[in-house]
Coordinates of C-alpha atoms in Angstrom, one line a residue:
M1 CA 90.2 125.9 318.9
D2 CA 93.6 126.5 318.3
V3 CA 95.4 123.4 316.7
D4 CA 99.6 123.4 316.5
I5 CA 100.8 121.6 313.4
F6 CA 103.9 121.1 314.7
K7 CA 102.4 119.0 318.0
V8 CA 99.7 117.3 315.5
F9 CA 101.9 115.9 312.8
G10 CA 105.0 114.7 313.6
E11 CA 105.9 114.4 309.7
E12 CA 105.1 117.5 308.8
E13 CA 107.1 119.1 311.4
K14 CA 110.0 117.6 310.2
V15 CA 109.3 118.6 306.9
M16 CA 108.2 122.5 308.1
K17 CA 111.4 122.7 309.8
K18 CA 113.8 121.3 307.0
F19 CA 111.8 123.6 304.4
A20 CA 112.3 126.5 306.7
N21 CA 116.1 125.7 306.2
R22 CA 115.5 124.8 302.5
I23 CA 114.6 128.5 302.1
L24 CA 118.4 129.5 303.4
G25 CA 120.0 127.0 301.1
V26 CA 119.7 123.9 303.2
V27 CA 118.2 120.6 302.2
L28 CA 114.7 119.5 302.6
S29 CA 113.7 115.8 302.6
A30 CA 110.9 114.0 303.9
A31 CA 109.6 110.4 304.1
I32 CA 106.0 109.8 303.5
A33 CA 103.6 106.9 303.3
V34 CA 100.0 106.5 302.8
T35 CA 96.8 104.6 304.3
S36 CA 93.4 106.2 304.6
I37 CA 90.9 107.2 307.2
P38 CA 87.6 108.2 305.3
L39 CA 86.5 111.6 306.4
P40 CA 83.0 112.0 307.6
A41 CA 80.8 113.9 305.5
D42 CA 80.4 116.6 308.0
A43 CA 83.8 116.9 309.2
H44 CA 84.5 120.4 307.9
W45 CA 84.0 124.2 308.4
D46 CA 80.8 125.3 307.4
T47 CA 81.2 126.3 303.9
S48 CA 77.5 126.6 302.9
G49 CA 77.2 128.9 300.0
D50 CA 80.8 128.3 298.9
A51 CA 81.2 126.5 295.4
Q52 CA 84.5 125.4 293.9
P53 CA 85.7 127.8 291.2
T54 CA 85.3 126.4 287.9
S55 CA 87.9 128.4 286.1
I56 CA 91.2 130.1 288.0
R57 CA 93.4 133.2 286.7
T58 CA 97.1 132.3 286.4
A59 CA 100.0 134.8 287.3
E60 CA 100.3 135.3 283.5
N61 CA 96.3 136.6 283.6
G62 CA 95.4 133.7 281.5
T63 CA 92.6 131.4 282.5
V64 CA 92.6 127.8 283.4
D65 CA 89.1 125.8 283.2
V66 CA 88.6 123.4 286.2
G67 CA 86.9 120.6 285.1
D68 CA 85.8 117.1 286.3
D69 CA 88.8 115.6 284.8
W70 CA 91.0 117.1 287.7
E71 CA 90.1 114.4 289.8
T72 CA 91.9 112.1 287.6
V73 CA 94.8 114.3 286.7
Y74 CA 95.0 115.2 290.6
P75 CA 93.7 112.4 292.6
Y76 CA 95.0 113.8 295.9
G77 CA 94.5 117.4 294.9
A78 CA 96.3 120.3 293.5
F79 CA 97.0 123.5 295.7
L80 CA 96.6 127.2 293.9
F81 CA 95.2 130.3 294.3
D82 CA 92.0 131.3 292.0
K83 CA 93.1 134.9 291.5
S84 CA 96.7 136.3 291.3
E85 CA 96.1 139.4 293.0
A86 CA 94.7 140.9 296.1
M87 CA 94.4 144.5 297.5
V88 CA 94.2 145.6 301.2
T89 CA 94.1 149.1 302.7
E90 CA 95.9 150.4 305.3
G91 CA 93.7 150.9 308.4
G92 CA 90.6 149.3 306.1
D93 CA 88.9 145.9 306.3
E94 CA 90.5 142.8 306.6
I95 CA 90.6 140.8 303.4
T96 CA 90.3 137.1 302.5
I97 CA 92.9 135.1 300.3
P98 CA 91.4 131.7 299.5
L99 CA 94.0 128.7 299.5
Y100 CA 92.2 126.0 296.9
R101 CA 92.9 122.3 297.0
L102 CA 91.1 121.2 293.7
G103 CA 90.9 117.7 292.1
G104 CA 90.7 115.0 294.2
T105 CA 90.8 115.3 297.9
S106 CA 91.8 111.7 299.5
G107 CA 94.1 112.0 302.2
R108 CA 95.4 115.1 304.0
A109 CA 97.6 117.3 302.6
T110 CA 99.5 120.2 303.4
A111 CA 101.0 123.3 301.5
Y112 CA 104.1 125.4 302.5
L113 CA 103.7 128.9 301.6
V114 CA 106.2 131.6 301.7
Y115 CA 105.3 135.4 302.5
G116 CA 107.9 137.9 300.8
P117 CA 107.9 141.5 300.6
V118 CA 109.1 142.9 297.1
V119 CA 112.4 144.2 297.1
T120 CA 114.5 145.6 294.3
Y121 CA 117.7 144.3 294.1
V122 CA 120.3 147.5 292.9
S123 CA 123.1 145.5 293.1
E124 CA 124.7 142.5 294.8
D125 CA 125.2 144.4 297.9
R126 CA 122.4 147.0 297.7
V127 CA 118.7 146.1 298.2
V128 CA 116.0 148.7 298.3
N129 CA 113.0 147.8 300.2
G130 CA 110.8 151.1 300.1
S131 CA 108.4 149.3 298.2
G132 CA 108.3 146.2 300.1
A133 CA 105.2 145.3 302.2
G134 CA 106.9 144.3 305.6
S135 CA 106.1 142.8 308.8
E136 CA 105.1 146.3 310.0
D137 CA 103.0 146.7 307.2
V138 CA 100.7 143.5 307.0
E139 CA 99.3 140.9 309.5
I140 CA 98.6 137.5 308.2
S141 CA 96.5 134.8 310.1
T142 CA 95.7 131.4 308.7
E143 CA 92.5 129.4 309.3
D144 CA 93.3 126.2 311.5
T145 CA 93.5 122.8 310.9
L146 CA 90.4 120.3 311.3
P147 CA 91.3 118.2 314.2
I148 CA 90.3 115.0 312.3
A149 CA 93.3 115.6 310.0
R150 CA 95.5 114.1 312.8
Y151 CA 93.9 111.1 312.2
Q152 CA 93.9 110.8 308.6
A153 CA 97.2 109.6 306.4
V154 CA 98.5 112.0 303.8
G155 CA 97.3 112.0 300.6
K156 CA 99.8 110.7 298.1
T157 CA 100.9 108.0 295.5
P158 CA 102.1 104.8 297.4
D159 CA 105.9 104.8 297.6
P160 CA 107.0 102.4 295.1
E161 CA 109.0 99.1 296.2
R162 CA 112.3 98.7 295.8
S163 CA 113.5 96.9 292.6
S164 CA 116.7 94.9 292.2
V165 CA 116.9 96.2 288.6
Q166 CA 120.4 97.9 288.3
I167 CA 121.0 101.1 286.1
R168 CA 123.6 100.4 283.4
E169 CA 125.8 103.2 281.7
A170 CA 127.0 103.3 277.9
V171 CA 128.7 106.1 276.3
Y172 CA 125.9 108.0 274.1
A173 CA 126.8 108.2 270.6
G174 CA 123.7 110.0 269.2
A175 CA 124.1 112.4 266.3
D176 CA 123.9 115.3 269.2
A177 CA 126.4 113.5 271.3
E178 CA 128.8 115.6 273.3
E179 CA 132.1 114.5 275.0
G180 CA 131.3 112.8 278.1
D181 CA 127.6 112.0 277.7
K182 CA 126.2 108.7 278.7
V183 CA 123.2 107.0 278.4
L184 CA 121.7 105.2 281.5
S185 CA 119.2 102.6 281.1
V186 CA 117.3 99.9 282.9
S187 CA 116.7 96.3 281.5
T188 CA 113.2 95.6 282.3
T189 CA 109.5 95.9 280.6
A190 CA 107.2 98.1 282.4
D191 CA 104.1 100.3 281.5
S192 CA 105.7 103.4 282.2
Y193 CA 109.3 104.9 283.3
Q194 CA 110.1 108.0 285.1
W195 CA 113.8 109.2 285.5
Q196 CA 114.3 111.3 288.9
V197 CA 117.4 113.6 290.0
F198 CA 118.5 114.3 293.4
Y199 CA 118.7 118.1 293.4
D200 CA 118.7 120.6 296.3
G201 CA 118.3 118.0 298.6
K202 CA 115.4 116.4 297.2
W203 CA 114.4 114.1 294.7
E204 CA 112.7 115.6 291.8
K205 CA 111.1 114.2 288.5
A206 CA 113.2 114.8 285.5
D207 CA 111.0 116.5 282.8
G208 CA 110.4 114.3 279.6
A209 CA 112.7 111.6 280.9
T210 CA 109.9 108.8 280.6
D211 CA 111.8 106.1 278.4
S212 CA 113.9 103.2 279.7
D213 CA 116.9 105.1 278.6
F214 CA 118.0 108.6 280.0
V215 CA 121.1 110.4 278.3
A216 CA 122.8 112.8 280.8
S217 CA 125.8 114.9 280.2
A218 CA 128.9 114.5 282.5
D219 CA 128.4 118.0 283.8
L220 CA 124.9 116.7 284.8
L221 CA 126.2 113.3 286.6
E222 CA 128.9 115.1 288.3
E223 CA 126.1 117.8 289.9
V224 CA 123.2 115.3 290.7
D225 CA 122.4 111.8 291.3
V226 CA 119.9 109.6 289.1
R227 CA 117.6 107.1 289.4
C228 CA 114.6 105.4 288.0
T229 CA 111.0 104.5 288.7
F230 CA 108.7 102.3 286.8
E231 CA 105.3 100.7 287.1
R232 CA 103.7 97.7 286.1
G233 CA 100.3 97.0 286.7
D234 CA 99.2 98.8 289.9
R235 CA 102.6 98.4 291.6
S236 CA 105.8 100.7 291.3
Y237 CA 109.0 100.2 291.5
C238 CA 112.6 102.1 292.3
T239 CA 116.1 101.4 291.2
D240 CA 119.0 102.2 293.7
S241 CA 120.8 105.3 292.3
Y242 CA 123.3 105.8 290.0
K243 CA 126.0 106.8 292.6
G244 CA 124.8 103.7 294.6
E245 CA 122.6 105.2 297.1
T246 CA 120.3 102.3 298.1
Y247 CA 116.6 103.1 298.0
V248 CA 114.8 102.5 301.2
R249 CA 110.6 102.5 301.1
P250 CA 109.6 104.6 304.0
E251 CA 107.6 102.7 306.9
P252 CA 103.9 102.9 306.8
E253 CA 102.6 106.1 308.8
E254 CA 101.9 105.4 312.2
L255 CA 98.1 107.0 313.2
E256 CA 96.5 107.5 316.5
E257 CA 93.1 105.9 316.6
M258 CA 90.3 108.6 316.3
P259 CA 88.3 109.2 319.6
D260 CA 84.4 108.9 319.6
D261 CA 83.8 112.1 320.8
L262 CA 86.0 114.0 318.5
D263 CA 84.1 117.7 317.2
L264 CA 83.7 116.9 313.5
R265 CA 82.1 120.5 313.1
P266 CA 84.3 123.0 315.0
D267 CA 83.8 126.9 314.7
Q268 CA 86.2 128.3 312.0
T269 CA 89.4 129.4 313.8
F270 CA 92.5 131.3 312.7
T271 CA 95.9 131.5 313.8
S272 CA 98.3 134.8 313.5
V273 CA 101.3 133.9 311.3
E274 CA 104.5 134.7 313.4
M275 CA 106.4 137.9 311.6
D276 CA 109.9 138.8 311.8
H277 CA 110.0 142.4 313.1
E278 CA 113.6 142.3 313.5
N279 CA 114.1 142.0 309.9
P280 CA 110.9 143.3 308.2
Y281 CA 111.8 142.2 305.0
N282 CA 112.8 138.9 305.5
A283 CA 110.8 136.0 304.0
I284 CA 108.0 134.4 306.0
V285 CA 107.4 130.4 306.0
F286 CA 104.2 129.0 307.2
S287 CA 102.0 125.9 306.1
M288 CA 98.4 125.2 305.8
T289 CA 96.8 121.7 305.9
F290 CA 93.9 120.5 304.4
A291 CA 92.0 117.4 305.9
E292 CA 90.3 114.7 303.5
G293 CA 87.9 115.9 301.6
E294 CA 88.3 119.6 302.5
W295 CA 89.1 121.9 299.4
K296 CA 89.1 125.5 300.8
K297 CA 91.0 127.2 303.2
E298 CA 91.8 131.0 303.9
I299 CA 94.2 133.1 304.6
R300 CA 93.3 136.6 306.1
V301 CA 95.3 139.8 305.7
K302 CA 95.1 143.3 307.3
A303 CA 97.1 146.5 306.8
P304 CA 97.5 148.0 310.3
D305 CA 96.8 152.2 310.2
N306 CA 100.0 154.6 310.8
D307 CA 100.5 157.9 310.7
A308 CA 103.0 157.9 307.8
A309 CA 102.5 158.8 303.9
Q310 CA 104.0 155.7 302.1
P311 CA 103.5 154.7 298.5
M312 CA 101.7 151.5 297.2
R313 CA 103.8 148.4 298.8
F314 CA 103.8 145.1 297.6
G315 CA 104.6 141.4 298.7
T316 CA 103.8 137.7 297.3
F317 CA 102.4 134.7 298.5
T318 CA 103.7 131.5 296.8
I319 CA 103.0 127.9 297.4
A320 CA 106.3 126.6 297.5
D321 CA 105.9 123.1 298.4
N322 CA 103.7 120.6 299.6
Y323 CA 103.3 117.4 301.5
G324 CA 100.6 115.3 300.2
G325 CA 98.7 116.5 296.9
A326 CA 100.4 118.5 294.1
I327 CA 100.9 122.1 293.3
F328 CA 99.3 123.7 290.0
T329 CA 102.4 126.0 289.8
D330 CA 100.7 127.9 286.9
A331 CA 98.5 129.7 289.7
S332 CA 100.7 129.2 292.7
T333 CA 101.7 133.1 293.7
V334 CA 99.5 135.9 294.6
T335 CA 101.0 139.4 294.6
L336 CA 99.7 141.8 297.4
E337 CA 99.2 145.3 297.0
V338 CA 98.8 147.4 300.1
M339 CA 97.3 151.0 299.6
D340 CA 98.3 153.9 301.9
N341 CA 95.3 156.0 303.6
D342 CA 97.4 158.8 304.4
E343 CA 98.0 162.1 302.3
G344 CA 101.7 163.2 302.0
G345 CA 103.0 166.6 303.8
P346 CA 104.5 169.5 302.3
Y347 CA 108.4 168.6 301.6
S348 CA 111.6 170.1 299.5
I349 CA 114.0 168.4 297.5
D350 CA 117.8 169.4 297.9
F351 CA 121.0 168.5 296.4
E352 CA 123.2 166.8 299.5
E353 CA 126.3 168.8 298.0
T354 CA 126.5 171.7 295.6
E355 CA 129.8 170.4 294.1
V356 CA 130.7 166.8 292.7
E357 CA 134.2 165.6 291.6
A358 CA 134.3 162.2 289.7
D359 CA 136.8 160.5 287.7
R360 CA 136.0 160.0 284.4
S361 CA 137.8 156.4 284.0
E362 CA 135.2 155.2 286.7
G363 CA 132.5 155.6 284.0
K364 CA 129.6 157.9 286.2
A365 CA 129.5 160.5 289.0
V366 CA 126.6 160.0 291.5
V367 CA 124.7 162.9 292.8
V368 CA 122.6 162.6 295.9
L369 CA 119.1 164.5 296.4
K370 CA 117.5 164.5 299.9
R371 CA 114.1 165.0 300.7
N372 CA 112.7 167.4 303.7
G373 CA 109.2 166.8 304.7
G374 CA 106.8 164.2 303.7
G375 CA 106.5 164.0 300.0
Q376 CA 106.1 160.6 298.0
D377 CA 105.5 162.1 294.4
P378 CA 108.2 161.5 291.9
I379 CA 110.5 164.6 290.8
P380 CA 111.4 165.5 287.4
W381 CA 114.9 166.2 286.9
T382 CA 117.1 167.5 283.8
M383 CA 120.5 167.0 283.2
R384 CA 122.2 169.8 280.9
P385 CA 126.0 170.0 279.4
W386 CA 128.1 172.8 281.4
T387 CA 127.2 176.2 279.9
A388 CA 130.7 177.8 280.5
L389 CA 132.6 174.7 279.1
P390 CA 130.6 172.3 277.1
R391 CA 131.6 168.6 276.8
P392 CA 130.6 166.4 273.9
D393 CA 130.7 163.3 276.6
A394 CA 128.0 164.9 278.6
T395 CA 124.5 164.2 277.9
T396 CA 121.1 166.2 278.2
R397 CA 118.2 163.6 280.0
R398 CA 115.3 164.7 281.4
R399 CA 113.4 162.1 283.4
R400 CA 111.8 161.4 287.1
V401 CA 113.4 160.1 290.1
P402 CA 111.5 157.2 291.5
R403 CA 109.1 157.6 294.2
Y404 CA 110.9 158.3 297.9
S405 CA 109.0 155.7 299.9
M406 CA 110.4 155.3 303.3
R407 CA 113.6 157.0 302.2
T408 CA 114.9 160.5 302.8
W409 CA 117.5 160.3 299.6
T410 CA 117.9 159.0 296.2
S411 CA 120.9 158.9 294.0
L412 CA 121.0 159.9 290.4
P413 CA 123.8 158.0 288.6
L414 CA 125.3 160.4 285.9
R415 CA 127.0 158.2 283.1
Y416 CA 129.8 159.2 280.7
L417 CA 129.3 158.4 277.0

């Protein structure tokens, strides 16, 4: 079975296209609504023997317990990885990186992920990618979407209704006030409040802004728009924005009727993620959709064999956005390590030039080393003061040139004191 998510979900297609643009600095926004189609008990891949993790390891190597309270805190599930590292060997077995949706699993939910080779930014116009696991180093495939998901509504908190309550503003006169500060407020009684800011093309919760008043600097209000959501009982409301944008509640999602003969227990299948071979170190965006009741899907990674001796290469999988559910940000990244299976051949290291002239006013001189052959090891080097004309502004150093990776050269910046 091969399910094309772009054909299955109209709204997800819009989000995916906008999300891919957002990686390039363009706006992502999406309107989503909720209804519910229950998931039959047997509508899932066969995960017999699997058990939901009771704890996860965060990117900072901490441990977080996953308890029964997660269904309350995350009623539509939280996307996460249970480990922060994974390793694959060139020419070796394919590995599996599980992606989890823990907590509640009501409704379908989509995670948008980014795979990015690890590169080093030496300067604004220079990037070293020798340690990055690019599109020639890894092959990625993702578990396909269950057929029933197309007939299920997205799992998310129902969108609030529009409120006629207006945002009022006044000069903030608190003890910590600065010039131009304002206090925005809504004059209504509610069980809870949450202010939101429109940033990077998307409405986001403002951390800690959970009162009827919201203090904002002039600079903030110049850069972003602001609105307030609040709850009374089991109903929620949203104001128009501070800058006058009218809040429009999204229309309910239109769902197709599920056919009686739908395969509820299909074989597990995978689809390859399309890599950018013309730009092998560009980030790749892809998505994975969970059906209602589904709590685990797999990412599979393989490192194809080649004859080149290479250093350890790295990449990262990051859960960058979601459509339904939530993201557990402390466990949203996995670092992939690609081990090489080839031994380096004989090599020699030479200076590109035997003499280098430099203007001392520039503060440094650059010496270039070139490699002949297939060596990958760090090279020790020493700089000594001139023996004929000792210079007090030259220093003696001894350190190691980094691994050469795929490059045949490296530069040694020699700085004046």
